[in-house]
XYZ file of C-alpha atoms in Angstrom:
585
model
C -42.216 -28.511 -4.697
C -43.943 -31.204 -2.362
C -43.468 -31.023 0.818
C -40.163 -33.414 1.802
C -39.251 -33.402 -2.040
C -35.913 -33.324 -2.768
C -35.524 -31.730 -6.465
C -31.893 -30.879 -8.107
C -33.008 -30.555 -11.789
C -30.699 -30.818 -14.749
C -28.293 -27.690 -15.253
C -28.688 -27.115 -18.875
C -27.117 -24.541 -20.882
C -23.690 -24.699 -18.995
C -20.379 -23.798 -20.792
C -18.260 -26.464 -19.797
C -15.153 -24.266 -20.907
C -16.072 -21.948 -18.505
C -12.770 -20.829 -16.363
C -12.552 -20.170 -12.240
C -13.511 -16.380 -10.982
C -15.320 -14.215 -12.664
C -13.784 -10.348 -14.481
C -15.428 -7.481 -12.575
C -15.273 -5.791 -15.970
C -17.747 -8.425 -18.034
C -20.776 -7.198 -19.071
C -23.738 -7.647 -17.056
C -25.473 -9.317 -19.670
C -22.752 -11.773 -20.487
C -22.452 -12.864 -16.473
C -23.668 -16.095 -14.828
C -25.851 -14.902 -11.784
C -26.698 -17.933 -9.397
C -29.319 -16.394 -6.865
C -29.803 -18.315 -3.624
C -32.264 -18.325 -0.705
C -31.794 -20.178 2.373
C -34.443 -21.137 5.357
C -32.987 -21.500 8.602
C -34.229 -22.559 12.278
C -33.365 -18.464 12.872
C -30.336 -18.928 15.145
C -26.813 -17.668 14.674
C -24.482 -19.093 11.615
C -22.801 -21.423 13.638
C -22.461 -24.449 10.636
C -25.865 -25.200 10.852
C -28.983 -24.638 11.087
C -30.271 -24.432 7.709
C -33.210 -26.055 6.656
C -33.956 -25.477 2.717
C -31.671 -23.883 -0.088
C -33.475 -22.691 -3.350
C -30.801 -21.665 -6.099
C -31.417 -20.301 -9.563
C -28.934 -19.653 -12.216
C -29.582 -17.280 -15.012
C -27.530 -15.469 -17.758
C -28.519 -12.765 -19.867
C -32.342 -13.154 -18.491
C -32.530 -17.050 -19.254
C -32.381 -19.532 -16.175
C -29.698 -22.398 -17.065
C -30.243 -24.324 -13.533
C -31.720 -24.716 -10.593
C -31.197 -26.260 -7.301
C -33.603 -27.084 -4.650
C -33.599 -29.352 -1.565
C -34.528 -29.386 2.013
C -31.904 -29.714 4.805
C -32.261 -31.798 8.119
C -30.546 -29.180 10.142
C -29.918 -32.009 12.680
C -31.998 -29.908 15.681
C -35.914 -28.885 16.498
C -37.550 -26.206 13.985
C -39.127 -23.538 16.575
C -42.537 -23.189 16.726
C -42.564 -19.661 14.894
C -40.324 -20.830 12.339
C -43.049 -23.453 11.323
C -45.559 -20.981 11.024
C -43.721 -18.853 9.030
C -42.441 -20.945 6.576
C -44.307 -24.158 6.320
C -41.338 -26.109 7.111
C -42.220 -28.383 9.597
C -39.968 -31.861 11.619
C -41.253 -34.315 9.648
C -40.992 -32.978 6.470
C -36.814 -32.454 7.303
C -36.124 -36.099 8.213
C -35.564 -37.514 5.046
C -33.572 -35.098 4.081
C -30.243 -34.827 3.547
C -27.384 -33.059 6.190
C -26.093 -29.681 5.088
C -22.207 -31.361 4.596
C -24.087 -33.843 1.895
C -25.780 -31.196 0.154
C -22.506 -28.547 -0.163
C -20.785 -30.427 -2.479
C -23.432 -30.095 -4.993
C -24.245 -26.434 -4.045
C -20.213 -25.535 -4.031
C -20.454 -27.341 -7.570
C -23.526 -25.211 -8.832
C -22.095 -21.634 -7.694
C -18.690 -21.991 -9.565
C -17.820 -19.459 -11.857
C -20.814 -17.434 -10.682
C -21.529 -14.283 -9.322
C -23.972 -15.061 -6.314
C -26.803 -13.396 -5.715
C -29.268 -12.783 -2.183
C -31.363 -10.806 -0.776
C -29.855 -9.318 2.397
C -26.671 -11.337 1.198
C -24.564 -11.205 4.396
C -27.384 -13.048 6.207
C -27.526 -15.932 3.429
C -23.757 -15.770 2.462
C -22.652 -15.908 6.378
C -24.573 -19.205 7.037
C -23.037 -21.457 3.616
C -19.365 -19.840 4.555
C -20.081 -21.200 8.795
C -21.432 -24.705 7.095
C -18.224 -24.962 4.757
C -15.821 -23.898 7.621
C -17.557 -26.465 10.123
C -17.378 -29.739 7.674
C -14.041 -29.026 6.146
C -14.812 -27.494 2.339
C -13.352 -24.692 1.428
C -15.700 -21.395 0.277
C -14.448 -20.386 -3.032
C -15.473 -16.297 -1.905
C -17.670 -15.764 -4.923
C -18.071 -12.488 -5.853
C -21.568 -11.215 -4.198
C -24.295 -8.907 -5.623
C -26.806 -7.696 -2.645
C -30.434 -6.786 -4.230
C -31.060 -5.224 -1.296
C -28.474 -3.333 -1.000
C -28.772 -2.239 -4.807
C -32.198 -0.950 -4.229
C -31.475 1.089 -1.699
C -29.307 3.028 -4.568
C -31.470 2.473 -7.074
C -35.154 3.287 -5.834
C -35.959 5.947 -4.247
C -38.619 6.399 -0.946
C -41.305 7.244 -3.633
C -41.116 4.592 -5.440
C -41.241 1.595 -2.882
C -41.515 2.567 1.112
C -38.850 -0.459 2.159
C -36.312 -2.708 -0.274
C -38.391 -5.924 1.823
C -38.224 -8.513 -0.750
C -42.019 -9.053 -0.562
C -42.161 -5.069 -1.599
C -40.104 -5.393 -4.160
C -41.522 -7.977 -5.741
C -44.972 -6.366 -6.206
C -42.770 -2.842 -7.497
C -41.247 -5.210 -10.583
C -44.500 -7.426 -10.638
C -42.634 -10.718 -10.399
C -43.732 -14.147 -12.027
C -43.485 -15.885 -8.519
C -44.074 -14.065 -5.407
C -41.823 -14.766 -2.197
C -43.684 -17.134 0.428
C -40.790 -17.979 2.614
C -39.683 -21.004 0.907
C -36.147 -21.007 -0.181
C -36.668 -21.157 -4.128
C -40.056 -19.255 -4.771
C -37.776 -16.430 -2.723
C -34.719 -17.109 -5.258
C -36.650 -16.918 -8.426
C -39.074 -14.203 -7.315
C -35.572 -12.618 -6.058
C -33.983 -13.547 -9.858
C -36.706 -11.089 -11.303
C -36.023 -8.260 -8.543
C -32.449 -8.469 -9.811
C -33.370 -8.190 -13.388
C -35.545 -5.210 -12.690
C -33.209 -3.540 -10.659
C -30.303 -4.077 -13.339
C -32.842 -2.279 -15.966
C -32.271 0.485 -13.848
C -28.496 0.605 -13.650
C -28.222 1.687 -17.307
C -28.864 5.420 -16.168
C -26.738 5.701 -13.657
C -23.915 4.660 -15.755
C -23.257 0.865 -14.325
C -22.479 -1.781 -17.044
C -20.080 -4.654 -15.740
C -20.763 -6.464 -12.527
C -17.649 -5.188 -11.159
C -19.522 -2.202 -11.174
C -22.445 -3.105 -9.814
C -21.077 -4.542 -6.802
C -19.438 -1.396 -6.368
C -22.547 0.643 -6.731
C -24.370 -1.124 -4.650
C -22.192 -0.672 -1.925
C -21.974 2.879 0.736
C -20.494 5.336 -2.075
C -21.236 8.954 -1.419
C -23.003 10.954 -4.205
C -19.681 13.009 -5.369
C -18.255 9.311 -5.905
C -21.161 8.236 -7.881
C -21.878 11.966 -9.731
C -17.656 11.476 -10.867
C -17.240 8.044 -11.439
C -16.891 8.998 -15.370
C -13.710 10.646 -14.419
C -12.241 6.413 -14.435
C -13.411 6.200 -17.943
C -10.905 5.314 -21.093
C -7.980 5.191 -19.006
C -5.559 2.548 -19.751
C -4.675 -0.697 -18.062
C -0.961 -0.140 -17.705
C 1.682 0.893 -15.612
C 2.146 4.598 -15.011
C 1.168 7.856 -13.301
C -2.472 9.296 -12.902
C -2.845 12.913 -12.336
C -6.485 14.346 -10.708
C -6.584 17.729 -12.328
C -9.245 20.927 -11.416
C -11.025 22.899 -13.677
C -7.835 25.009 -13.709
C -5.782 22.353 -14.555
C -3.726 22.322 -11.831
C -2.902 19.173 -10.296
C -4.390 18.076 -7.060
C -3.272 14.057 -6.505
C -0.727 12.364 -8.077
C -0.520 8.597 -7.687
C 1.078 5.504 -9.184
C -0.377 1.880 -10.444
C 0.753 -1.056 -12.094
C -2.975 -0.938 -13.581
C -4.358 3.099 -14.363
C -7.643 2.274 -14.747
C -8.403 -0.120 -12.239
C -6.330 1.930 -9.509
C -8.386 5.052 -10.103
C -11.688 3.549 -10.514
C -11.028 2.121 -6.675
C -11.350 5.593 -6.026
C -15.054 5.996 -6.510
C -16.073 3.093 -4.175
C -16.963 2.457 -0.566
C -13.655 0.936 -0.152
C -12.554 4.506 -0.314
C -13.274 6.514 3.220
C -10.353 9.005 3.422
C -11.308 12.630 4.308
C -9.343 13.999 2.006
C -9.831 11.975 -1.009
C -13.461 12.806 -1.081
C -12.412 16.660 -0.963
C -10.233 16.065 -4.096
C -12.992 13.902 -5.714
C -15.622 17.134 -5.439
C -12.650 19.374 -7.199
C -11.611 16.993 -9.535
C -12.238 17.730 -12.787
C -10.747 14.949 -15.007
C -7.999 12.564 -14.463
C -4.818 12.274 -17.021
C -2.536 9.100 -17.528
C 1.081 9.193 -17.581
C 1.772 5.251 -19.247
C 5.050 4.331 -18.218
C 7.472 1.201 -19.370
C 7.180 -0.660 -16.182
C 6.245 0.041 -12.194
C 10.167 1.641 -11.543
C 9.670 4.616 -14.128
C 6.156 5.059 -12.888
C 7.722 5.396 -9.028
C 9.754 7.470 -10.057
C 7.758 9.865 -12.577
C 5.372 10.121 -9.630
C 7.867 11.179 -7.346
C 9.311 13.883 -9.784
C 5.110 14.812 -10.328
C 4.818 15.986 -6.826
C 7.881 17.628 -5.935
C 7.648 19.955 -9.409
C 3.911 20.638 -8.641
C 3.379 19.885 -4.377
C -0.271 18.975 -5.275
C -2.380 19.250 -2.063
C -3.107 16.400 -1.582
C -0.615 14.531 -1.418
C 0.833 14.283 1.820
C 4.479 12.307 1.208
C 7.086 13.094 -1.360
C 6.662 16.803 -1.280
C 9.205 19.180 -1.098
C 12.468 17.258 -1.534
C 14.475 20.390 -1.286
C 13.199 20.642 2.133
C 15.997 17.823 3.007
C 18.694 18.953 5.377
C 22.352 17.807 6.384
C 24.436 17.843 9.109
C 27.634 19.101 8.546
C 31.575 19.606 9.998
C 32.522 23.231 9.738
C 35.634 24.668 8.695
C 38.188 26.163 10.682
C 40.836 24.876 13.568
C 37.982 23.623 15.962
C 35.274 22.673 13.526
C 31.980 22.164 15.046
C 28.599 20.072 13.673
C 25.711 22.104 11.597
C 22.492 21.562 10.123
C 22.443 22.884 6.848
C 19.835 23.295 4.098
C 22.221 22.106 1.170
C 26.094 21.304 0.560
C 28.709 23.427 -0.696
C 30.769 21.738 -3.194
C 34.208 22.004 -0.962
C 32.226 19.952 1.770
C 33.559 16.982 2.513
C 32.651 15.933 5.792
C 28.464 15.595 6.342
C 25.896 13.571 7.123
C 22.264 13.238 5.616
C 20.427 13.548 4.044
C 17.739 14.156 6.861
C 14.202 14.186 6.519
C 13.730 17.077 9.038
C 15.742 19.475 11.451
C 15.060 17.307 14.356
C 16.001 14.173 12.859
C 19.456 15.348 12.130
C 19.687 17.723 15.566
C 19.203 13.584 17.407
C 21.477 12.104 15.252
C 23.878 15.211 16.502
C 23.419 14.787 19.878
C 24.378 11.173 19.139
C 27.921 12.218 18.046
C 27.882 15.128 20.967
C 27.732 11.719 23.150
C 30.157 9.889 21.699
C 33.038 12.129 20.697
C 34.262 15.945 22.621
C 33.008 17.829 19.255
C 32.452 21.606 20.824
C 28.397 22.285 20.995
C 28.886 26.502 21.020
C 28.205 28.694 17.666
C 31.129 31.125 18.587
C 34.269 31.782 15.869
C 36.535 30.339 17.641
C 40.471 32.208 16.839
C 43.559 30.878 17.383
C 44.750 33.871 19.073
C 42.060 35.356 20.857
C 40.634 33.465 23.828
C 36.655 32.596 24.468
C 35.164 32.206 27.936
C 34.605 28.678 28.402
C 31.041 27.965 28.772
C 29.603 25.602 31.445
C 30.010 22.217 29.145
C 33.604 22.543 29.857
C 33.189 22.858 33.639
C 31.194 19.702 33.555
C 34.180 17.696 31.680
C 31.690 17.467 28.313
C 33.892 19.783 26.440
C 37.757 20.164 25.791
C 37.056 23.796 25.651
C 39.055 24.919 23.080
C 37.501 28.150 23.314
C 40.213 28.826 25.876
C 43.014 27.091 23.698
C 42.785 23.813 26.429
C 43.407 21.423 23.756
C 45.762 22.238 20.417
C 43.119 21.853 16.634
C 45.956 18.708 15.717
C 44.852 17.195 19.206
C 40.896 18.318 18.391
C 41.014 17.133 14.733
C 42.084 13.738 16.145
C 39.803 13.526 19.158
C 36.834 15.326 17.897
C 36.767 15.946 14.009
C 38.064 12.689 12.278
C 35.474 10.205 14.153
C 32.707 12.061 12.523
C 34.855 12.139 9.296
C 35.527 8.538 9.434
C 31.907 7.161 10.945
C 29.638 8.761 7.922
C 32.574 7.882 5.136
C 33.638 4.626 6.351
C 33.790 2.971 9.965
C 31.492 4.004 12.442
C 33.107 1.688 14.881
C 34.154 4.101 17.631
C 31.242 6.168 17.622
C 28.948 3.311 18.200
C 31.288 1.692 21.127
C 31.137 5.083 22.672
C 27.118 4.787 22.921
C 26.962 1.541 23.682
C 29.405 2.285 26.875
C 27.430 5.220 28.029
C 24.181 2.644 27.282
C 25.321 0.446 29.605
C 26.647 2.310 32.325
C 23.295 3.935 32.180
C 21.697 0.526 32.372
C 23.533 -0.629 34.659
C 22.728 2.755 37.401
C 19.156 1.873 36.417
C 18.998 5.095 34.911
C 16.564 3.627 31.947
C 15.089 6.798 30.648
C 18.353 8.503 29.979
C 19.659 5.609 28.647
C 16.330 5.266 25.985
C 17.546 8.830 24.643
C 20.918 8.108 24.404
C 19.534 4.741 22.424
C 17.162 6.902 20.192
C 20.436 8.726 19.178
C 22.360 5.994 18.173
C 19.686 4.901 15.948
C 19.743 8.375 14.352
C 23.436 7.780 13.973
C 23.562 4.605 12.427
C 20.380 5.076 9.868
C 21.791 8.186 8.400
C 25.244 6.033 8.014
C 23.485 3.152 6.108
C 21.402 5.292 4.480
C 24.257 7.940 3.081
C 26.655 5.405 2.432
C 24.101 3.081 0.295
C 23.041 6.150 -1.822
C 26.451 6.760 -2.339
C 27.362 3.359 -3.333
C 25.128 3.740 -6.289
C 25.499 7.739 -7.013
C 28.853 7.079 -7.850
C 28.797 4.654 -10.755
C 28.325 7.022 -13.945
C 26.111 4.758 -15.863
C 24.143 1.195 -14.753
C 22.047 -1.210 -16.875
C 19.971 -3.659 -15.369
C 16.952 -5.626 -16.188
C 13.877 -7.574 -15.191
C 11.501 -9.907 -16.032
C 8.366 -8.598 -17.437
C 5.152 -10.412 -16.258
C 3.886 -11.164 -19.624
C 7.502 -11.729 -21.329
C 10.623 -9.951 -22.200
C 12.508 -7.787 -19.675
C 11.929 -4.373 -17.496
C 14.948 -2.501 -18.587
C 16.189 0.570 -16.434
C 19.551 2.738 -17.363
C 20.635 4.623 -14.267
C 23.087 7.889 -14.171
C 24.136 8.512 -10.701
C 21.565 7.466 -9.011
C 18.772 8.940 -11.550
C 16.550 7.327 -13.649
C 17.729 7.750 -17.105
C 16.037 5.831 -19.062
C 13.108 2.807 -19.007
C 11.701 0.243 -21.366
C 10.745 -3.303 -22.182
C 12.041 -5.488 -24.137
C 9.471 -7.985 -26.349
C 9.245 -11.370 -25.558
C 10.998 -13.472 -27.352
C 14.005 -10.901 -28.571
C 17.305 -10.361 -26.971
C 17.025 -7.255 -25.294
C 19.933 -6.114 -26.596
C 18.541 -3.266 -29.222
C 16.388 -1.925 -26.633
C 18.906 -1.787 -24.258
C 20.992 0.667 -27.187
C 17.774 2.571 -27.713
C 17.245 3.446 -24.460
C 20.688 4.650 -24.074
C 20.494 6.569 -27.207
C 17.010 8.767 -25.935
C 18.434 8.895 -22.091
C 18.438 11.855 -20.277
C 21.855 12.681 -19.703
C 23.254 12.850 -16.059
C 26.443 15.286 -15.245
C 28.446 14.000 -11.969
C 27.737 16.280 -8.854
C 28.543 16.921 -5.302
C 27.412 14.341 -2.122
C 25.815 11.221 -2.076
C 22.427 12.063 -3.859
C 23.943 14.443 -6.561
C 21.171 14.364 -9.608
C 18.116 13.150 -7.675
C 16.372 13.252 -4.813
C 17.420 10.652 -2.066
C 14.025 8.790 -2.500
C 14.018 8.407 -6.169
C 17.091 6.863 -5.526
C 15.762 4.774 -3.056
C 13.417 3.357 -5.160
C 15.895 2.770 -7.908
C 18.127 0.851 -5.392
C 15.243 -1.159 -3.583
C 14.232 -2.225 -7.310
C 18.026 -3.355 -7.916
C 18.619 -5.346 -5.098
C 15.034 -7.647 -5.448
C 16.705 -10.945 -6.254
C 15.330 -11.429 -9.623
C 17.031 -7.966 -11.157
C 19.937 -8.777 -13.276
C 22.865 -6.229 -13.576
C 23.548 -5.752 -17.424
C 26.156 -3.272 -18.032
C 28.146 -1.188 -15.335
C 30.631 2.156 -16.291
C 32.758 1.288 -12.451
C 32.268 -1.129 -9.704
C 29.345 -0.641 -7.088
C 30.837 -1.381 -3.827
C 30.136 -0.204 -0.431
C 33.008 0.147 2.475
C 33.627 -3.541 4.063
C 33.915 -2.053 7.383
C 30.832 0.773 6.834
C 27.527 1.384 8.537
C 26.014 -1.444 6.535
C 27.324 -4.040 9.114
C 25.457 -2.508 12.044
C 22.062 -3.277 10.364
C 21.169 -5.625 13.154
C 22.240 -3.474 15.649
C 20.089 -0.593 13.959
C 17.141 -2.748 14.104
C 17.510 -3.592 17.896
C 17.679 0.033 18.722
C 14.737 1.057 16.628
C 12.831 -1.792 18.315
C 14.446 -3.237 21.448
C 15.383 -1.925 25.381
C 18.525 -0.743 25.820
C 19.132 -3.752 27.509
C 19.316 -5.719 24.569
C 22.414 -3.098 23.324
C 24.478 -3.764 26.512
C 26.168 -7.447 24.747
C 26.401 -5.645 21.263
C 30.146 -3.905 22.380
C 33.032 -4.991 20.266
């Protein structure tokens, strides 16, 4: 090119049909690479500051375009700059501004995967010009040959990945000089040599390649096979050892894509790269549609606990919190629920959780705190609880059960079944008169506890909304057509499927209830599954595009329950107590 020339040749060979973005999984053969070099005045990307762009395109090793001009970057060239390129003033004046050339550049790079050596350097300079004069960077997918040598070559093979190195290593037809399109097309033959080299290490899409050419660790790269043949679907994907034995279970709407993220430098976790060395192979589970995969993975762990997983283990770990029996009935954490329970709360994710939410109702109403077996003949010493007024001791028969039952007993019955009205006014009194004595710490705990209170009510009481209906249809609509069908048994998945586009989803709505699992009826509010499968189930269910098919009973929850103390809930969790003091009714 003569100096001051401004060349944009033809683009021949273009498929006009060609559509926007570009599949990581196409072949590397079959993708359009547009390799760019820029020449700037050596200053930050600020918007300007460049001074020549040389692009190339090629696909499958034949060059369909190229684009070429200088840029008047609109300040001085430095003196070194000069010298190193050629470029000098009067050679830029004719030329055009950088916001007249993007246009055509923007136009050029569509539907490409773009190319450069030391890419963030060229790629952060076009993305500061488009943000400066108003066009929007269409974030091409970007292949660094830099970066790919650095994977692909070793130290005895070429001392540095400089461009000018690797150019004489793959004996390119045009050798870089520092001008902006000998550097793209002797940079075009780097990247053709380096992708000769990607065949034995197991790359073949540009998807791929973009991924191997990033920071992956050599277990990632020695086990990357593990991703192979696994389906595009919803479902489950189990990381097995040489034993067998499971050692990650996780969910995806898309198998193979989700596990393949696992062998690049987007993934940095600890652990993951402990299970990747152990892995072995990786088995699908294909599922109906992303509910029965939730739930199938949640069922996964807690029947195998697979170490590395660290949520949605041990389910039976839950615990409750729960009215005793007897004339002066006192509150108790329990593992699991007798069937003649009737008064509880839970369930809890740990001991603590539900000893807060216990020291909520100790607050609120004068339930005794001692473990003794209290008689209704023999007398207990009173301990110091009832000397400070916190206690109606019946331990020394002070208060009769009827007047205990109706002081004591029946708010908790009544807050975690129905109403939790007087058991929240009672906080939100001892809140304020906290507040209000400026004793702000105390009255932080005492806020913490009604939280604890009013989460395990909305939580219990919405589980048990659903647990209670015998059998529930509902349905979806599929992304590509048709409906996500679900058939629910007290609050456990049943049954899943989808219905074809096109066909009322009525037969698969009867085949799915003719292969379901069948549910029995049980005890408490999460009778046949574990409170977070239901969870799922319910969160799916109330999304505002899921349509209710078929019910066996009404779902209802109490008008006057927990439910209505959401907002409330949410300034607790997240507010001072201040904000509680106006919440009284």
């Amino acid at each position: 090119m003569a100096p001051g020339e401004y060349v944009q040749q033809t683009l021949a060979g273009l498929d006009p049909t060609a559509g926007g973005g570009v599949d990581p999984a196409l072949p590397l053969y079959a993708t359009t690479f547009v390799v760019v070099d820029l020449e700037t005045t050596g200053g930050a990307p600020d918007g300007g500051g460049i001074t020549e762009i040389g692009a190339v395109k090629v696909r499958g090793g034949e060059e369909l375009g190229v684009l070429a001009t200088l840029v008047n970057p609109g300040v001085p060239i430095p003196p070194f700059i000069t010298v190193l390129t050629g470029i000098t003033q009067a050679m830029l004046i004719p030329a055009p501004p950088i916001e007249q050339v993007l246009p055509s550049f923007l136009e050029f790079i569509a539907d490409a995967v773009l190319v450069a050596h030391n890419a963030p350097y060229d790629v952060g300079f076009l993305k500061a010009a488009c943000a400066k004069h108003g066009y929007r960077w269409p974030n091409p997918r970007v292949l660094d040959t830099a970066a790919l040598a650095r994977r692909v070559l070793t130290r005895d093979e070429v001392p540095n990945r400089k461009l000018g190195t690797l150019a004489a290593y793959f004996r390119t037809a045009t050798q870089p000089t520092h001008r902006a399109l000998d550097d793209a097309k002797a940079t075009v033959d780097v990247l053709h040599g380096l992708i000769g080299r990607l065949g034995g290490h197991r790359v073949d899409t540009v998807g791929e390649a973009i991924e191997f050419a990033r920071a992956v660790t050599p277990t990632q790269r020695r086990k990357r096979h593990l991703a192979e043949g696994l389906p595009k679907v919803p479902g489950v994907y189990i990381f097995r050892a040489a034993d067998d034995r499971p050692l990650y279970v996780g969910t995806s709407g898309d198998i193979a894509t989700r596990v393949r993220s696992y062998f690049t430098a987007a993934e940095k976790r600890a652990r993951i790269s402990e299970m990747l060395a152990a892995a072995e192979r990786v088995e699908a589970v294909e599922c109906a549609h992303p509910l029965e995969a939730e739930v199938r993975e949640l069922r996964l762990i807690a029947a195998h606990a697979p170490p590395y997983n660290r949520r949605s283990k041990f389910p039976e770990r839950m615990v409750w919190l729960k009215l005793t029996d007897g004339p002066y009935p006192r509150l108790s954490v329990v593992r699991s629920l007798a069937p003649g329970d009737t008064a509880y709360l839970g369930p809890f994710r740990s001991k603590q959780a539900a000893e807060l939410a216990a020291a909520g109702f100790h607050d609120a109403v004068p339930l005794r705190q001692c473990t003794h077996r209290l008689s209704l003949r023999t007398v207990t010493p009173a301990c110091a609880l009832a000397e400070l007024g916190r206690c109606p001791a019946p331990c020394e028969h002070r208060i009769t059960p009827e007047e205990y039952d109706h002081r004591a007993a029946a708010p908790f019955r009544t807050a975690t079944a129905s109403d939790p009205q007087v058991v929240v006014d009672a906080l939100l009194a001892r809140i304020e008169t906290l507040s209000v004595g400026q004793r702000y710490e105390e009255a932080a705990v005492v806020r913490s506890r009604l939280a604890a209170v009013l989460r395990a009510s909305v939580r219990m009481q919405r589980l048990a909304g659903l647990t209670r209906i015998a059998e529930l249809t509902a349905a979806r609509r599929a992304p590509g057509g048709g409906w996500e069908l679900a058939l629910v048994r007290h609050g456990r998945l049943a049954g899943a499927g989808v219905s074809p586009p096109g066909v009322h989803p009525r037969p698969t709505i009867t085949a799915i209830r003719a292969t379901a699992e069948t549910v029995e009826p049980g005890h408490g509010p999460v009778p046949r599954a574990s409170a977070e499968e239901t969870e799922r189930i319910l969160s799916w269910l109330e999304r505002p595009e899921t349509r209710l098919v078929e019910m066996s009973s009404e779902w209802s929850s109490p008008v006057s329950g927990a439910g209505r103390f959401r907002d409330l809930l949410a300034k607790a969790e997240n507010g001072g107590s201040h904000q509680l003091s106006t919440e009284r009714s």
